[in-house]
Amino acid sequence: MSSALHIATRKGLFRLDRSANGWDISRHDFVGENTSMVLHDSRDGKTYAALNHGHFGVKLHRSTDGDENWEECAVPVYPEGATKGAGPFSTDGEPKPASLSEIWALEAGGADQPGRLWCGTIPGGLFRSDDCGSSWQLVESLWDLPERQGWFGGGKDDPGIHSICVHPENSQRVAIGISCGGVWVTDNDGASWTCKADGMYAEYTPPDQAKNPNIQDVHRLVQSPSRPETYWVQHHNGVFRTTDGASSWQEVTGIQPAKFGFAVAVHPRQPDTAWFVPGVKDECRVPVDGEFVVARTIDGGVTSEVLTNGLPGKQSFDIVYRHALDIDETGDVLAVGSTTGNLWISENGGDAWQAISNYLPPVYCVRFVKS
Amino acid sequence: MVRVCFTANLQRHLDCSEATVSGATVRDALDAVFETQQQLKSYVLDDQNRLRQHMVIFIDGKTIVDRVHLSDAISPDSEIYVMQALSGG
């Protein structure tokens, strides 16, 4: 069972450790700084924290000693002259210079790729590092795709890559999720890419564009560790699942009390078990009836349970962002952090929850330190 | 020689002591500073070498005009202040 948890927030990076007395905050680093992403790399024990200074830009820090000390390392840099495309909401139709505005995804490469990190950014870049973040290279095979011009922002002004799934048994296969640009998959370590969002549909576009895989607003993409052909997606207007390696997607309609949300987590050994944090809908991003709940399905999304034990009742208006729901390697321990600064942990798969703090800054990401 | 000062808020993140350099434009002066304080560059300029959106530079009390190329002229006795703009945050 994981005994440590990182929480990236609007006001810094927190670390929780579990003792005999339960979970408690043990560290607060980068106090006051907007921390958009955190990664603990179980391969070598390094921790990475992405900061987004309001004035001074995006920075990446690295710790090699269990979060005791941090050093600034490199951040992804777009090539000189790179443009982010005009996009459908451009005011003058002209492409704009691509400049790093956020690190939205950070993942470790495969066990056979020491030092490899993948980084998803806004505006819509995928970068890789083979030296633990000391340098980064833009994955030009993805950046140069003409389809990228069709991506657009979802929740952010520009499109962004927020999900990166490295196949647990074949590190050459990587799937990424984009808001709004669907799911793209490489089978050759990033040399070439295929859009694999067939079966998804978008309620927010003109009808003739609804099934275009390249404009799907994937809010979050996760991969089953035990059956890697299964991926789950929390999408802007629903939940989708594939069991054939993203070749085809089926809508899941059994998630209650609503199909809208940002986060999804999948059980480490049970590919048909997943958790969600529903909200009313796009236009009204609050819990249904003002009651914050977590939904769990154990049958591939045919049915779901609404988990409430230990969670607030009425008059709660927490929303959980894409990366603010995580599960540990046992499948028993879940953590969920909200925009209202609440953090809950369950140690029995969501049957019961404990509020760890009600006073955190807005939570962007929670991640267990996994072995 | 041109005097270049940086907002004290940057001291939270890295050393940005006052510097004395030479040059004909703001770009010249900043490049001279960044030669010895390389990490400071990414805090002031974005990855396209433009002044960051929420930063502002004063030359002898006036804000610069060219935020992209930093071509505003300076004189040998100019004072340059690199500040946070009152936006963002």
Short mmCIF file of C-alpha atoms in Angstrom, two decimals:
data_model
loop_
_atom_site.label_atom_id
_atom_site.label_comp_id
_atom_site.label_asym_id
_atom_site.label_seq_id
_atom_site.Cartn_x
_atom_site.Cartn_y
_atom_site.Cartn_z
CA MET A 1 0.00 0.00 0.00
CA SER A 2 1.32 3.43 -0.85
CA SER A 3 2.21 5.45 2.21
CA ALA A 4 3.00 8.78 0.56
CA LEU A 5 1.03 11.13 -1.63
CA HIS A 6 1.95 14.28 -3.54
CA ILE A 7 -0.59 17.05 -4.00
CA ALA A 8 0.09 19.80 -6.55
CA THR A 9 -1.93 22.92 -5.78
CA ARG A 10 -2.37 26.57 -6.64
CA LYS A 11 -0.11 27.40 -3.72
CA GLY A 12 2.62 24.82 -3.81
CA LEU A 13 3.41 21.14 -3.53
CA PHE A 14 2.27 19.20 -0.49
CA ARG A 15 3.39 15.77 0.58
CA LEU A 16 1.30 13.52 2.78
CA ASP A 17 2.75 10.56 4.61
CA ARG A 18 0.88 7.79 6.32
CA SER A 19 1.89 6.88 9.87
CA ALA A 20 0.19 4.70 12.46
CA ASN A 21 -2.04 7.69 13.16
CA GLY A 22 -3.15 8.01 9.56
CA TRP A 23 -2.43 10.43 6.74
CA ASP A 24 -0.94 13.81 7.54
CA ILE A 25 0.78 16.64 5.70
CA SER A 26 4.53 16.26 6.14
CA ARG A 27 5.96 18.77 3.65
CA HIS A 28 4.99 21.92 1.81
CA ASP A 29 7.43 22.94 -0.91
CA PHE A 30 7.28 25.87 -3.34
CA VAL A 31 5.05 27.74 -0.91
CA GLY A 32 2.73 30.10 -2.74
CA GLU A 33 3.76 28.92 -6.18
CA ASN A 34 1.31 27.56 -8.73
CA THR A 35 2.24 23.89 -9.10
CA SER A 36 0.56 22.33 -12.12
CA MET A 37 2.00 18.82 -12.10
CA VAL A 38 4.04 16.40 -10.01
CA LEU A 39 5.66 13.08 -10.88
CA HIS A 40 7.43 10.57 -8.69
CA ASP A 41 9.46 8.27 -10.91
CA SER A 42 9.44 4.88 -9.24
CA ARG A 43 12.29 3.71 -11.47
CA ASP A 44 14.91 5.91 -9.84
CA GLY A 45 13.11 7.67 -6.98
CA LYS A 46 13.33 11.15 -8.48
CA THR A 47 10.46 13.59 -8.05
CA TYR A 48 9.54 16.33 -10.50
CA ALA A 49 7.40 19.40 -9.84
CA ALA A 50 6.18 21.73 -12.59
CA LEU A 51 5.65 25.33 -11.53
CA ASN A 52 3.75 27.98 -13.39
CA HIS A 53 4.88 31.37 -12.17
CA GLY A 54 2.40 34.04 -13.04
CA HIS A 55 5.09 36.42 -14.21
CA PHE A 56 8.22 34.39 -14.74
CA GLY A 57 7.00 31.46 -16.81
CA VAL A 58 6.93 27.69 -16.49
CA LYS A 59 9.70 25.94 -14.58
CA LEU A 60 10.51 22.35 -13.73
CA HIS A 61 12.21 21.30 -10.51
CA ARG A 62 13.71 17.93 -9.65
CA SER A 63 14.51 16.23 -6.36
CA THR A 64 16.82 13.26 -6.08
CA ASP A 65 16.63 12.85 -2.31
CA GLY A 66 13.02 12.23 -1.44
CA ASP A 67 11.85 15.84 -1.77
CA GLU A 68 14.39 17.21 0.71
CA ASN A 69 16.16 19.36 -1.85
CA TRP A 70 15.11 20.64 -5.26
CA GLU A 71 17.07 21.85 -8.28
CA GLU A 72 15.72 23.61 -11.33
CA CYS A 73 16.12 21.57 -14.50
CA ALA A 74 15.19 22.29 -18.10
CA VAL A 75 11.73 22.90 -19.50
CA PRO A 76 10.45 22.08 -22.97
CA VAL A 77 11.19 24.82 -25.50
CA TYR A 78 9.41 25.13 -28.81
CA PRO A 79 11.69 25.55 -31.80
CA GLU A 80 12.33 29.08 -32.97
CA GLY A 81 9.54 30.16 -35.26
CA ALA A 82 7.14 27.41 -34.13
CA THR A 83 3.53 28.49 -34.27
CA LYS A 84 0.54 27.10 -32.49
CA GLY A 85 -1.79 27.49 -35.44
CA ALA A 86 -4.62 29.88 -35.92
CA GLY A 87 -7.29 27.65 -34.41
CA PRO A 88 -11.01 28.16 -34.82
CA PHE A 89 -11.14 31.03 -32.31
CA SER A 90 -8.38 33.17 -33.74
CA THR A 91 -9.37 36.80 -34.03
CA ASP A 92 -7.24 37.55 -37.05
CA GLY A 93 -6.72 34.13 -38.68
CA GLU A 94 -2.99 34.33 -38.17
CA PRO A 95 -0.92 31.69 -36.41
CA LYS A 96 0.67 32.79 -33.14
CA PRO A 97 4.12 31.95 -31.81
CA ALA A 98 4.15 28.79 -29.75
CA SER A 99 5.33 29.54 -26.25
CA LEU A 100 5.16 27.20 -23.28
CA SER A 101 2.24 28.16 -21.08
CA GLU A 102 1.79 25.02 -18.98
CA ILE A 103 3.20 21.60 -18.26
CA TRP A 104 -0.01 19.56 -18.19
CA ALA A 105 1.31 16.00 -18.23
CA LEU A 106 4.48 14.39 -17.00
CA GLU A 107 5.11 10.65 -17.15
CA ALA A 108 8.01 8.25 -16.85
CA GLY A 109 9.03 6.12 -19.81
CA GLY A 110 9.25 2.35 -19.70
CA ALA A 111 11.43 0.28 -17.42
CA ASP A 112 13.74 -0.28 -20.39
CA GLN A 113 14.13 3.49 -20.93
CA PRO A 114 16.06 4.84 -17.95
CA GLY A 115 15.97 8.61 -17.80
CA ARG A 116 13.08 8.83 -20.28
CA LEU A 117 10.33 11.28 -19.43
CA TRP A 118 7.36 12.35 -21.51
CA CYS A 119 5.89 15.81 -21.12
CA GLY A 120 2.60 17.13 -22.47
CA THR A 121 2.24 20.86 -22.75
CA ILE A 122 -0.02 23.71 -23.66
CA PRO A 123 -0.10 24.65 -26.51
CA GLY A 124 -0.37 21.08 -27.70
CA GLY A 125 3.23 19.91 -27.63
CA LEU A 126 4.66 16.54 -26.70
CA PHE A 127 8.26 16.52 -25.54
CA ARG A 128 10.60 13.78 -24.43
CA SER A 129 13.68 13.76 -22.29
CA ASP A 130 16.24 10.97 -22.05
CA ASP A 131 18.28 12.55 -19.28
CA CYS A 132 15.80 12.99 -16.43
CA GLY A 133 14.68 16.44 -17.53
CA SER A 134 18.08 17.99 -18.12
CA SER A 135 17.10 18.53 -21.76
CA TRP A 136 13.94 18.14 -23.83
CA GLN A 137 13.18 17.44 -27.47
CA LEU A 138 9.93 18.28 -29.21
CA VAL A 139 8.30 15.20 -30.75
CA GLU A 140 8.19 16.71 -34.21
CA SER A 141 6.38 13.74 -35.77
CA LEU A 142 3.31 14.79 -33.77
CA TRP A 143 3.86 18.54 -33.92
CA ASP A 144 4.17 18.48 -37.71
CA LEU A 145 0.91 16.64 -38.30
CA PRO A 146 -1.47 18.77 -40.36
CA GLU A 147 -4.27 17.50 -38.13
CA ARG A 148 -2.80 19.52 -35.26
CA GLN A 149 -4.22 22.63 -36.88
CA GLY A 150 -7.66 21.24 -36.12
CA TRP A 151 -7.09 20.97 -32.38
CA PHE A 152 -8.51 23.66 -30.14
CA GLY A 153 -8.59 24.64 -26.50
CA GLY A 154 -10.84 22.95 -23.99
CA GLY A 155 -10.88 24.67 -20.64
CA LYS A 156 -7.66 26.44 -21.62
CA ASP A 157 -7.10 28.99 -24.34
CA ASP A 158 -5.00 26.60 -26.40
CA PRO A 159 -5.09 22.85 -26.99
CA GLY A 160 -3.10 20.80 -24.54
CA ILE A 161 -1.80 17.28 -23.98
CA HIS A 162 -2.86 16.20 -20.52
CA SER A 163 -2.67 12.41 -20.61
CA ILE A 164 0.26 10.17 -21.56
CA CYS A 165 -0.06 6.40 -21.19
CA VAL A 166 3.07 4.31 -21.66
CA HIS A 167 2.18 0.69 -22.34
CA PRO A 168 3.34 -1.30 -19.29
CA GLU A 169 4.72 -4.16 -21.41
CA ASN A 170 5.80 -2.32 -24.55
CA SER A 171 7.28 1.11 -23.98
CA GLN A 172 7.29 1.78 -27.72
CA ARG A 173 3.52 2.14 -27.55
CA VAL A 174 2.37 5.42 -26.08
CA ALA A 175 -1.13 6.87 -26.12
CA ILE A 176 -1.88 10.52 -25.46
CA GLY A 177 -5.10 12.41 -24.74
CA ILE A 178 -5.64 15.95 -25.97
CA SER A 179 -8.17 18.66 -25.18
CA CYS A 180 -9.42 19.03 -27.83
CA GLY A 181 -7.65 16.68 -30.21
CA GLY A 182 -8.78 13.14 -29.44
CA VAL A 183 -6.50 10.22 -28.65
CA TRP A 184 -3.28 9.65 -30.59
CA VAL A 185 -1.19 6.49 -30.42
CA THR A 186 2.34 5.61 -31.47
CA ASP A 187 3.62 2.06 -31.76
CA ASN A 188 7.19 3.04 -32.56
CA ASP A 189 8.31 5.26 -29.69
CA GLY A 190 6.97 8.42 -31.25
CA ALA A 191 8.20 8.01 -34.82
CA SER A 192 4.64 8.11 -36.18
CA TRP A 193 1.16 8.62 -34.77
CA THR A 194 -2.41 7.56 -35.48
CA CYS A 195 -5.58 9.22 -34.25
CA LYS A 196 -7.59 6.61 -32.42
CA ALA A 197 -10.79 8.16 -31.13
CA ASP A 198 -13.25 6.38 -33.41
CA GLY A 199 -16.52 5.84 -31.60
CA MET A 200 -16.39 9.03 -29.59
CA TYR A 201 -18.78 11.82 -30.44
CA ALA A 202 -18.90 15.49 -29.57
CA GLU A 203 -22.11 17.22 -28.57
CA TYR A 204 -20.43 20.61 -28.75
CA THR A 205 -19.82 20.76 -32.51
CA PRO A 206 -22.01 21.00 -35.57
CA PRO A 207 -23.57 17.59 -36.27
CA ASP A 208 -21.40 16.87 -39.29
CA GLN A 209 -18.28 17.22 -37.11
CA ALA A 210 -19.52 15.29 -34.09
CA LYS A 211 -17.76 12.03 -34.95
CA ASN A 212 -14.51 13.59 -36.12
CA PRO A 213 -11.94 11.81 -33.94
CA ASN A 214 -9.49 14.70 -34.17
CA ILE A 215 -11.67 17.19 -32.30
CA GLN A 216 -12.83 15.02 -29.41
CA ASP A 217 -12.46 16.68 -26.02
CA VAL A 218 -10.85 13.92 -24.02
CA HIS A 219 -10.72 15.21 -20.46
CA ARG A 220 -8.62 12.34 -19.17
CA LEU A 221 -7.22 9.10 -20.59
CA VAL A 222 -6.04 6.20 -18.39
CA GLN A 223 -4.82 2.73 -19.26
CA SER A 224 -5.48 -0.50 -17.40
CA PRO A 225 -2.14 -1.81 -16.08
CA SER A 226 -3.42 -5.39 -16.00
CA ARG A 227 -5.11 -5.42 -19.43
CA PRO A 228 -3.37 -2.66 -21.38
CA GLU A 229 -5.71 -2.96 -24.36
CA THR A 230 -8.32 -1.38 -22.13
CA TYR A 231 -8.35 2.38 -21.81
CA TRP A 232 -10.91 4.58 -20.11
CA VAL A 233 -11.73 8.14 -21.10
CA GLN A 234 -13.67 10.79 -19.24
CA HIS A 235 -14.80 12.94 -22.12
CA HIS A 236 -16.49 16.31 -22.23
CA ASN A 237 -19.86 14.76 -22.89
CA GLY A 238 -19.56 11.28 -21.52
CA VAL A 239 -17.42 8.30 -20.61
CA PHE A 240 -15.87 6.04 -23.23
CA ARG A 241 -13.97 2.78 -23.02
CA THR A 242 -11.98 0.66 -25.44
CA THR A 243 -10.96 -2.94 -25.02
CA ASP A 244 -9.06 -3.29 -28.29
CA GLY A 245 -6.16 -0.91 -27.80
CA ALA A 246 -8.08 2.21 -28.83
CA SER A 247 -9.08 0.89 -32.25
CA SER A 248 -12.73 1.38 -31.31
CA TRP A 249 -14.42 3.17 -28.45
CA GLN A 250 -17.78 2.49 -26.89
CA GLU A 251 -19.75 4.96 -24.85
CA VAL A 252 -20.35 3.94 -21.28
CA THR A 253 -23.75 5.08 -20.10
CA GLY A 254 -23.99 3.61 -16.63
CA ILE A 255 -22.03 6.21 -14.69
CA GLN A 256 -24.24 7.95 -12.13
CA PRO A 257 -25.29 10.57 -11.24
CA ALA A 258 -23.99 12.32 -14.40
CA LYS A 259 -21.81 11.65 -17.39
CA PHE A 260 -19.85 14.92 -17.15
CA GLY A 261 -16.56 15.09 -15.27
CA PHE A 262 -12.83 15.44 -15.66
CA ALA A 263 -11.15 12.62 -13.75
CA VAL A 264 -11.05 8.84 -14.12
CA ALA A 265 -8.98 6.18 -12.35
CA VAL A 266 -8.78 2.49 -13.22
CA HIS A 267 -8.08 -0.38 -10.85
CA PRO A 268 -4.52 -1.78 -11.17
CA ARG A 269 -5.69 -5.42 -11.53
CA GLN A 270 -9.36 -5.20 -12.49
CA PRO A 271 -9.70 -3.50 -15.89
CA ASP A 272 -13.49 -3.22 -15.64
CA THR A 273 -13.34 -1.31 -12.36
CA ALA A 274 -13.01 2.46 -12.56
CA TRP A 275 -13.85 5.59 -10.56
CA PHE A 276 -15.21 8.97 -11.66
CA VAL A 277 -16.20 12.27 -10.05
CA PRO A 278 -19.32 13.47 -11.86
CA GLY A 279 -20.56 17.02 -12.24
CA VAL A 280 -23.83 18.34 -13.62
CA LYS A 281 -22.59 19.23 -17.09
CA ASP A 282 -20.39 21.54 -19.08
CA GLU A 283 -22.49 24.65 -18.57
CA CYS A 284 -22.91 24.04 -14.84
CA ARG A 285 -19.77 22.60 -13.33
CA VAL A 286 -20.96 21.68 -9.85
CA PRO A 287 -21.88 18.36 -8.23
CA VAL A 288 -25.36 17.06 -9.03
CA ASP A 289 -27.84 18.49 -6.50
CA GLY A 290 -24.89 20.06 -4.69
CA GLU A 291 -23.78 16.70 -3.29
CA PHE A 292 -20.18 15.74 -3.89
CA VAL A 293 -19.89 12.01 -4.68
CA VAL A 294 -17.56 9.53 -6.34
CA ALA A 295 -18.91 6.98 -8.82
CA ARG A 296 -17.52 3.46 -9.15
CA THR A 297 -18.21 0.81 -11.74
CA ILE A 298 -17.04 -2.78 -11.47
CA ASP A 299 -18.65 -4.09 -14.64
CA GLY A 300 -17.06 -2.03 -17.37
CA GLY A 301 -19.49 0.83 -17.01
CA VAL A 302 -22.75 -1.03 -17.44
CA THR A 303 -23.75 -0.01 -13.92
CA SER A 304 -22.20 2.16 -11.22
CA GLU A 305 -22.46 2.80 -7.50
CA VAL A 306 -22.63 6.28 -6.05
CA LEU A 307 -20.17 6.43 -3.15
CA THR A 308 -21.05 8.91 -0.38
CA ASN A 309 -19.75 7.54 2.91
CA GLY A 310 -17.50 10.19 4.41
CA LEU A 311 -18.06 12.66 1.58
CA PRO A 312 -19.98 15.89 2.14
CA GLY A 313 -23.72 15.93 1.73
CA LYS A 314 -25.68 18.84 0.35
CA GLN A 315 -24.27 22.29 -0.35
CA SER A 316 -20.88 21.11 -1.61
CA PHE A 317 -19.59 22.53 -4.84
CA ASP A 318 -16.23 20.86 -5.32
CA ILE A 319 -15.01 19.98 -8.78
CA VAL A 320 -12.16 17.54 -9.35
CA TYR A 321 -9.78 18.28 -12.18
CA ARG A 322 -8.25 15.76 -14.58
CA HIS A 323 -5.28 14.71 -12.46
CA ALA A 324 -6.78 15.09 -9.00
CA LEU A 325 -8.00 11.50 -8.59
CA ASP A 326 -5.49 8.70 -8.12
CA ILE A 327 -5.34 5.10 -6.99
CA ASP A 328 -2.42 3.25 -5.48
CA GLU A 329 -0.89 0.02 -6.74
CA THR A 330 -3.03 -2.16 -4.45
CA GLY A 331 -6.31 -0.80 -5.78
CA ASP A 332 -7.51 -0.19 -2.25
CA VAL A 333 -6.35 3.38 -1.63
CA LEU A 334 -7.80 6.33 -3.51
CA ALA A 335 -7.17 10.02 -3.13
CA VAL A 336 -9.27 12.84 -4.49
CA GLY A 337 -8.55 16.57 -4.25
CA SER A 338 -10.92 19.36 -5.23
CA THR A 339 -10.95 22.89 -6.52
CA THR A 340 -12.34 23.92 -3.15
CA GLY A 341 -9.26 22.67 -1.32
CA ASN A 342 -10.72 19.51 0.10
CA LEU A 343 -8.76 16.27 0.13
CA TRP A 344 -10.30 12.88 0.81
CA ILE A 345 -8.68 9.47 1.02
CA SER A 346 -10.33 6.06 0.97
CA GLU A 347 -8.50 2.91 1.99
CA ASN A 348 -11.23 0.49 0.92
CA GLY A 349 -11.77 1.22 -2.73
CA GLY A 350 -14.11 4.13 -2.13
CA ASP A 351 -16.56 2.46 0.24
CA ALA A 352 -15.64 4.99 2.92
CA TRP A 353 -13.76 8.27 2.72
CA GLN A 354 -11.92 10.39 5.24
CA ALA A 355 -11.43 14.13 4.87
CA ILE A 356 -7.70 14.73 5.30
CA SER A 357 -7.91 18.50 4.88
CA ASN A 358 -10.61 21.05 4.12
CA TYR A 359 -8.24 23.97 3.83
CA LEU A 360 -5.86 23.28 0.98
CA PRO A 361 -5.45 25.59 -2.01
CA PRO A 362 -7.23 24.50 -5.20
CA VAL A 363 -5.91 21.04 -6.05
CA TYR A 364 -4.61 20.31 -9.54
CA CYS A 365 -3.01 16.89 -9.14
CA VAL A 366 -2.78 14.09 -6.60
CA ARG A 367 -0.36 11.21 -7.11
CA PHE A 368 0.63 8.36 -4.85
CA VAL A 369 4.31 7.63 -4.47
CA LYS A 370 4.38 4.16 -5.92
CA SER A 371 7.08 1.56 -5.55
CA MET B 1 27.81 52.07 -18.22
CA VAL B 2 24.19 50.99 -18.12
CA ARG B 3 22.73 49.95 -14.81
CA VAL B 4 20.28 47.03 -14.90
CA CYS B 5 18.06 46.27 -11.89
CA PHE B 6 15.61 43.41 -11.42
CA THR B 7 12.46 43.19 -9.34
CA ALA B 8 13.16 41.93 -5.86
CA ASN B 9 10.46 39.29 -6.37
CA LEU B 10 12.86 37.40 -8.58
CA GLN B 11 15.20 36.94 -5.64
CA ARG B 12 12.83 34.28 -4.36
CA HIS B 13 13.79 32.10 -7.26
CA LEU B 14 17.35 32.92 -8.22
CA ASP B 15 20.14 35.45 -7.90
CA CYS B 16 19.45 38.60 -9.85
CA SER B 17 21.83 41.14 -8.49
CA GLU B 18 22.08 44.58 -10.02
CA ALA B 19 24.40 44.57 -13.03
CA THR B 20 26.45 47.15 -14.89
CA VAL B 21 26.82 46.50 -18.62
CA SER B 22 27.20 48.25 -21.95
CA GLY B 23 25.12 48.23 -25.12
CA ALA B 24 23.03 50.28 -27.52
CA THR B 25 19.65 48.60 -26.99
CA VAL B 26 17.71 46.88 -24.27
CA ARG B 27 18.47 43.59 -25.98
CA ASP B 28 22.20 44.30 -25.84
CA ALA B 29 22.05 45.10 -22.15
CA LEU B 30 19.99 42.07 -21.20
CA ASP B 31 22.12 39.73 -23.30
CA ALA B 32 25.16 41.00 -21.45
CA VAL B 33 23.51 40.24 -18.11
CA PHE B 34 22.37 36.79 -19.23
CA GLU B 35 25.89 35.90 -20.25
CA THR B 36 26.78 35.68 -16.60
CA GLN B 37 23.33 34.78 -15.23
CA GLN B 38 21.99 32.31 -17.78
CA GLN B 39 19.10 30.97 -15.74
CA LEU B 40 17.71 34.47 -15.29
CA LYS B 41 16.95 34.71 -19.02
CA SER B 42 14.01 32.28 -18.92
CA TYR B 43 12.42 34.22 -16.08
CA VAL B 44 12.43 37.49 -18.02
CA LEU B 45 12.05 36.34 -21.64
CA ASP B 46 9.81 33.60 -22.99
CA ASP B 47 10.98 30.73 -25.17
CA GLN B 48 10.68 32.94 -28.26
CA ASN B 49 12.98 35.55 -26.67
CA ARG B 50 10.20 38.09 -26.21
CA LEU B 51 9.57 39.92 -22.98
CA ARG B 52 7.23 37.77 -20.92
CA GLN B 53 3.63 38.88 -21.06
CA HIS B 54 3.46 39.92 -17.43
CA MET B 55 6.83 41.63 -17.25
CA VAL B 56 7.63 45.22 -18.02
CA ILE B 57 10.89 47.08 -18.60
CA PHE B 58 11.51 50.74 -17.80
CA ILE B 59 14.32 52.76 -19.36
CA ASP B 60 14.99 55.96 -17.46
CA GLY B 61 11.42 55.95 -16.19
CA LYS B 62 9.65 55.09 -19.45
CA THR B 63 8.35 51.69 -20.49
CA ILE B 64 9.87 50.13 -23.57
CA VAL B 65 7.88 50.03 -26.79
CA ASP B 66 9.32 46.97 -28.52
CA ARG B 67 8.47 43.99 -26.33
CA VAL B 68 9.29 41.51 -29.12
CA HIS B 69 12.72 42.54 -30.36
CA LEU B 70 13.72 44.75 -27.40
CA SER B 71 15.16 47.28 -29.81
CA ASP B 72 14.53 50.37 -27.68
CA ALA B 73 17.66 52.47 -27.58
CA ILE B 74 19.60 53.13 -24.40
CA SER B 75 22.35 55.61 -23.62
CA PRO B 76 25.55 54.90 -21.71
CA ASP B 77 24.13 56.34 -18.50
CA SER B 78 20.70 54.72 -18.75
CA GLU B 79 19.03 52.88 -15.92
CA ILE B 80 16.98 49.79 -16.83
CA TYR B 81 14.45 48.34 -14.43
CA VAL B 82 13.00 44.88 -15.11
CA MET B 83 9.75 44.66 -13.19
CA GLN B 84 6.61 42.64 -12.76
CA ALA B 85 3.69 44.17 -14.59
CA LEU B 86 0.60 44.74 -12.47
CA SER B 87 -1.22 41.86 -14.09
CA GLY B 88 -1.31 38.12 -13.73
CA GLY B 89 -0.13 37.01 -10.34
#
